[in-house]
């Protein structure tokens, strides 16, 4: 496929990193289009776990990677992440390009993100909202400023003081910024030119979303969202790629639902089953370590996310986490004041008032960990997947049976 977009259909943490890492084997360029260090994309290759926050997940496949203009980037954080990769730094530097129109994220943004409003939302505290506020408020700093480090240092210092901080606390950061700017500025590119050139010359473009559909600033469960467009439109604006060049969309869905931070979780399990899934699925934030709020699969949300994103095929992740359950519930509708809703409500008060209507399905009660062949799946696991496919009306292409790259069934 000339271009493939991989994005999440829930509240993030669906397992996008693993699928991007897999698909990157055939890519000529892997590009992130939004978000920043709030993301945590986990990959397990030959038993070694790597988490990326800013770098596209294609980096472990040794593929050229682009940080798109829609991202907000802490240059010091990016350089540190590059140094921490299992791939030697010169190789990482040879792979990575950064849009000169991406926005920079500074300690001032993180300082503001430590405030009361952020705590109420339950943000990751990485400065994401304040950095996008600077951008939209036309007070932001473009990545191209890395080319003018003296001016940049002054900007960072001033922004920190305006945010109420003491600039003398920044000495260490500013020293690192000078080094990071020298290393990163040769990587700056015109990203719109790059992605279009790869596409127009027949290259395979892999486009990596971060967070999930229901955290989208426009379509998500506002205000309990992140500050970027995680949905399909973000891929166009965050890279400079026109919609006709988005050929194929893979929607990533965890076999159950998790959410981190505040905001309603319609199918949340606050009982022993929830604890079991959290432990078995290791549902702890890869960026913040926070325990994720675990619940049943919510197909009302998934179906609407498919609509918004024009999803072609699904990847169902972590099916093995459900292995030990006697019964599995799936939400197929919401009930509000006695009426049944099959479509995710755009009115947040209605969403707040809604209760899930569940379809119970029998558990398969046997081990699916590491399976790579659809024929090996127990019939009741297949029935669970068939139920999802029939309900949402699009095919499942990938089924993940473990964190490792190879622990995957390709249908
Ligand atoms: P922010 O993106 O740090 O501003 O956080 C806003 C909301 O999005 C909070 O509820 C976070 O927990 C959530 N969030 C941000 N990034 C991720 C992610 O990568 N996975 C899951 N939730 C996320």
XYZ file of C-alpha atoms in Angstrom, residues 5-394:
390
model
C -2.447 5.108 8.592
C -2.410 3.301 11.929
C -4.557 4.903 14.601
C -6.315 4.020 17.850
C -10.089 3.585 18.085
C -10.381 3.822 21.875
C -8.747 5.999 24.562
C -5.127 5.309 23.609
C -2.819 2.494 24.691
C -4.424 0.142 22.172
C -1.077 -1.250 21.027
C -0.359 0.925 18.003
C 3.397 0.720 18.544
C 3.467 -3.030 17.988
C 1.491 -2.874 14.727
C 3.494 0.104 13.433
C 6.713 -1.726 14.260
C 5.459 -4.795 12.333
C 4.238 -2.864 9.301
C 7.378 -0.731 9.271
C 9.287 -3.688 7.833
C 7.795 -2.720 4.440
C 7.819 1.059 4.856
C 10.053 3.640 3.232
C 9.114 6.320 5.744
C 7.317 6.125 9.112
C 5.746 9.424 10.158
C 4.112 10.632 13.407
C 1.597 13.431 12.925
C 0.518 14.684 16.373
C 1.104 14.611 20.098
C 4.387 14.547 21.896
C 5.909 12.881 24.919
C 2.458 12.015 26.266
C 2.579 8.982 23.961
C 4.260 5.763 24.988
C 4.554 3.239 22.182
C 5.808 -0.108 23.395
C 7.629 -2.627 21.212
C 9.073 -5.979 22.224
C 11.663 -7.321 19.818
C 13.483 -10.560 20.660
C 12.379 -10.186 24.271
C 13.722 -6.635 24.615
C 11.138 -3.979 25.459
C 11.535 -0.472 24.030
C 9.161 2.421 24.616
C 9.171 5.433 22.315
C 7.512 8.702 23.235
C 8.483 11.037 20.392
C 10.274 8.824 17.910
C 8.057 6.991 15.430
C 7.913 3.263 16.177
C 9.579 2.481 12.825
C 12.928 3.383 14.332
C 13.500 -0.189 15.565
C 13.102 -1.551 12.034
C 15.867 0.784 10.912
C 13.462 2.766 8.747
C 13.560 6.489 8.000
C 11.282 8.271 10.454
C 9.653 11.681 10.466
C 8.346 13.776 13.337
C 5.589 15.715 11.595
C 4.640 19.368 11.831
C 1.590 18.487 13.949
C 3.767 17.332 16.829
C 4.973 19.238 19.893
C 8.577 18.345 20.635
C 10.789 18.890 23.641
C 14.206 18.942 21.924
C 16.054 17.852 25.064
C 13.581 15.007 25.605
C 13.936 13.949 21.979
C 17.717 13.867 22.109
C 17.619 11.861 25.363
C 15.147 9.427 23.828
C 17.422 8.974 20.821
C 20.358 8.240 23.120
C 18.305 5.612 24.975
C 17.346 3.579 21.909
C 18.770 0.054 21.531
C 20.033 1.211 18.111
C 23.376 3.126 18.220
C 22.922 6.926 18.231
C 24.595 7.583 14.845
C 22.141 5.123 13.256
C 19.178 6.827 14.922
C 20.420 10.224 13.764
C 20.742 8.893 10.236
C 17.100 7.733 10.271
C 15.265 10.644 11.870
C 13.929 13.794 10.240
C 12.040 16.542 12.056
C 9.550 18.900 10.470
C 10.880 22.443 10.660
C 7.248 23.473 11.275
C 6.681 21.243 14.309
C 6.299 23.206 17.532
C 8.788 23.103 20.352
C 7.756 22.235 23.885
C 9.664 23.789 26.783
C 9.880 23.497 30.592
C 7.400 26.409 30.824
C 4.734 24.191 29.229
C 5.447 21.428 31.721
C 5.273 23.923 34.586
C 1.827 25.079 33.481
C 0.738 21.453 32.945
C 1.369 20.824 36.642
C -1.556 23.126 37.539
C -5.029 22.445 38.885
C -6.834 22.248 35.539
C -4.421 19.616 34.253
C -4.823 17.625 37.456
C -8.596 17.640 36.979
C -8.200 16.251 33.452
C -5.515 13.836 34.634
C -2.998 14.811 31.959
C 0.360 13.118 31.580
C 2.003 16.341 32.829
C 4.255 16.486 29.756
C 3.210 20.005 28.790
C 1.097 18.935 25.820
C -1.959 21.160 26.332
C 0.067 24.317 27.094
C 2.340 23.692 24.073
C -0.656 23.414 21.748
C -2.144 26.503 23.425
C 1.035 28.424 22.561
C 0.763 27.172 18.989
C -2.896 28.069 18.501
C -2.383 31.354 20.370
C 0.370 32.198 17.838
C 2.947 32.453 20.615
C 4.627 29.151 19.794
C 8.165 28.413 18.701
C 8.751 26.451 15.505
C 11.340 23.684 15.395
C 13.266 25.779 12.852
C 14.270 27.952 15.838
C 16.734 25.194 16.736
C 18.924 26.811 14.077
C 19.238 29.982 16.181
C 20.194 28.652 19.568
C 21.115 31.920 21.319
C 17.713 33.366 20.572
C 16.071 30.067 21.490
C 17.727 29.992 24.909
C 16.392 33.476 25.615
C 12.893 32.460 24.478
C 12.896 29.413 26.742
C 14.172 31.402 29.708
C 11.611 34.177 29.235
C 8.710 31.748 28.747
C 9.650 30.034 32.004
C 9.592 33.313 33.899
C 6.286 34.348 32.338
C 4.892 30.979 33.492
C 5.933 31.837 37.056
C 9.134 29.824 37.198
C 12.606 30.848 38.300
C 14.910 30.828 35.260
C 17.909 29.961 37.432
C 16.367 26.456 37.758
C 16.863 26.010 34.022
C 20.675 26.061 33.897
C 21.008 22.333 33.387
C 18.157 22.223 30.852
C 19.584 25.116 28.834
C 23.020 23.471 28.674
C 21.350 20.360 27.312
C 19.257 22.460 24.920
C 22.381 23.957 23.333
C 23.731 20.461 22.660
C 20.350 19.104 21.499
C 19.888 22.044 19.112
C 23.276 21.392 17.512
C 22.478 17.703 17.056
C 18.876 18.097 15.926
C 19.004 21.125 13.631
C 20.652 19.184 10.759
C 17.646 16.843 10.895
C 15.109 19.588 10.131
C 13.225 19.216 6.863
C 10.243 20.513 4.961
C 8.038 17.599 5.994
C 5.215 18.256 3.539
C 7.732 18.079 0.698
C 9.242 14.877 2.099
C 6.013 12.883 2.606
C 4.638 13.886 -0.779
C 7.889 13.000 -2.486
C 7.940 9.528 -0.878
C 4.327 8.969 -1.910
C 4.657 10.378 -5.424
C 7.700 8.280 -6.200
C 5.887 5.060 -5.227
C 7.346 4.697 -1.742
C 5.427 3.125 1.142
C 4.406 5.648 3.745
C 3.412 4.435 7.196
C 1.598 7.043 9.267
C 1.484 6.552 13.021
C -1.212 8.034 15.239
C -0.732 8.598 18.941
C -3.360 8.458 21.724
C -6.792 7.358 20.472
C -9.943 8.598 18.764
C -11.798 9.375 22.001
C -8.933 11.608 23.168
C -9.211 13.747 20.004
C -9.604 17.463 20.743
C -12.568 17.754 18.319
C -14.232 14.350 18.376
C -13.281 13.010 21.776
C -14.924 13.067 25.191
C -14.219 16.766 25.728
C -12.799 18.168 27.984
C -11.240 14.833 29.003
C -9.110 14.686 25.881
C -5.643 15.502 24.692
C -4.965 18.701 22.749
C -4.400 17.392 19.224
C -6.328 15.720 16.421
C -5.633 12.058 16.960
C -8.154 11.158 14.248
C -7.629 10.853 10.510
C -7.740 14.570 9.683
C -4.704 15.059 11.900
C -2.716 12.875 9.507
C -3.339 15.412 6.716
C -2.762 18.593 8.691
C 0.015 17.118 10.819
C 2.081 16.051 7.815
C 0.963 18.203 4.887
C -0.407 15.216 2.995
C -3.666 15.656 1.065
C -6.560 13.256 1.837
C -6.415 11.577 -1.588
C -3.023 10.228 -0.547
C -4.366 8.374 2.493
C -4.913 4.933 0.997
C -5.561 2.543 3.827
C -6.504 2.918 7.484
C -5.846 0.285 10.135
C -7.821 0.840 13.336
C -6.248 -0.543 16.488
C -8.609 -1.933 19.134
C -7.704 -3.581 22.405
C -9.897 -6.647 23.075
C -11.210 -4.758 26.101
C -11.146 -1.029 26.985
C -8.685 1.000 29.027
C -8.550 4.651 29.871
C -6.016 6.707 31.862
C -6.840 9.986 33.585
C -10.265 11.455 34.273
C -13.459 11.265 32.209
C -16.246 8.722 31.988
C -15.356 5.133 31.217
C -18.708 3.595 30.319
C -17.692 -0.054 30.661
C -15.250 0.352 33.562
C -14.771 -2.661 35.833
C -14.121 -1.699 39.435
C -14.110 -5.292 40.644
C -11.862 -8.348 40.743
C -12.312 -8.939 36.986
C -10.936 -5.443 36.344
C -7.975 -6.123 38.638
C -7.363 -9.451 36.903
C -7.308 -7.834 33.448
C -5.080 -4.984 34.680
C -2.508 -7.402 36.062
C -2.675 -9.911 33.213
C -2.558 -7.141 30.619
C 0.061 -5.119 32.528
C -2.216 -2.128 32.244
C 0.039 0.521 33.711
C 0.861 3.698 31.767
C 4.076 3.417 29.767
C 4.624 7.188 30.121
C 3.436 7.836 33.677
C 3.172 4.375 35.279
C -0.409 5.159 36.327
C -2.752 2.144 36.642
C -5.098 2.153 33.665
C -8.851 2.003 34.227
C -9.915 -1.304 32.741
C -13.324 -2.300 31.344
C -15.187 -4.397 28.794
C -14.916 -3.805 25.073
C -17.148 -0.902 24.077
C -18.293 -1.431 20.500
C -20.453 1.708 20.558
C -17.257 3.747 20.798
C -15.340 1.541 18.362
C -18.072 1.669 15.717
C -18.245 5.456 15.845
C -14.446 5.668 15.699
C -14.512 3.539 12.539
C -16.966 6.010 11.024
C -14.932 9.091 11.934
C -11.653 7.649 10.668
C -12.833 5.691 7.614
C -11.159 2.565 8.952
C -10.588 -0.231 6.420
C -9.429 -3.044 8.676
C -8.945 -3.746 12.352
C -6.156 -5.029 14.535
C -7.485 -6.636 17.722
C -4.846 -6.484 20.426
C -4.265 -8.471 23.621
C -6.851 -11.173 22.958
C -4.778 -13.458 25.202
C -5.483 -11.222 28.213
C -9.088 -12.529 28.150
C -7.985 -16.202 28.195
C -9.036 -17.029 31.758
C -12.496 -15.456 31.878
C -15.677 -17.565 32.157
C -17.777 -14.922 30.475
C -16.904 -11.812 28.488
C -19.217 -8.832 28.107
C -19.273 -6.520 25.115
C -21.169 -3.214 25.057
C -23.264 -2.975 21.900
C -25.472 -0.011 22.864
C -25.969 2.563 25.614
C -29.142 3.054 27.593
C -30.150 6.589 28.499
C -33.421 7.309 30.330
C -34.922 4.041 29.109
C -33.996 4.663 25.463
C -31.357 2.618 23.658
C -28.616 4.451 21.759
C -26.555 2.556 19.214
C -24.497 5.580 18.210
C -21.937 7.206 20.511
C -23.610 10.415 21.795
C -21.965 13.685 20.800
C -23.674 15.377 23.765
C -21.356 14.864 26.741
C -24.242 15.069 29.241
C -25.924 12.192 27.435
C -22.650 10.249 27.466
C -22.298 10.928 31.199
C -25.833 9.586 31.795
C -25.475 6.509 29.617
C -25.210 2.932 30.829
C -23.800 0.169 28.668
C -26.070 -2.521 27.232
C -24.067 -5.723 27.214
C -23.976 -8.801 25.055
C -22.512 -11.670 27.107
C -20.237 -14.076 25.279
C -18.684 -17.283 26.642
C -14.996 -17.237 27.542
C -12.682 -19.799 25.897
C -10.769 -20.656 29.066
C -7.583 -21.782 27.394
C -4.248 -20.357 26.423
C -3.897 -18.272 23.243
C -0.569 -16.645 24.168
C 1.861 -16.461 21.275
C -0.449 -18.027 18.662
C 0.389 -17.127 15.096
C -2.189 -19.162 13.183
C -5.909 -18.398 13.108
C -6.704 -22.130 12.942
C -5.080 -22.657 16.352
C -7.422 -20.210 18.088
C -10.074 -21.892 20.258
C -13.534 -21.764 18.612
C -14.933 -19.472 21.321
C -12.096 -16.973 20.788
C -12.894 -17.034 17.080
C -16.559 -16.525 17.950
C -15.580 -13.441 20.008
C -13.675 -12.019 17.047
C -16.489 -12.910 14.640
C -18.923 -11.087 16.895
C -16.771 -7.932 16.753
C -16.375 -8.149 12.991
C -20.081 -8.663 12.355
C -21.099 -5.919 14.749
C -18.812 -3.227 13.361
C -18.979 -4.377 9.740
C -15.289 -4.328 8.810
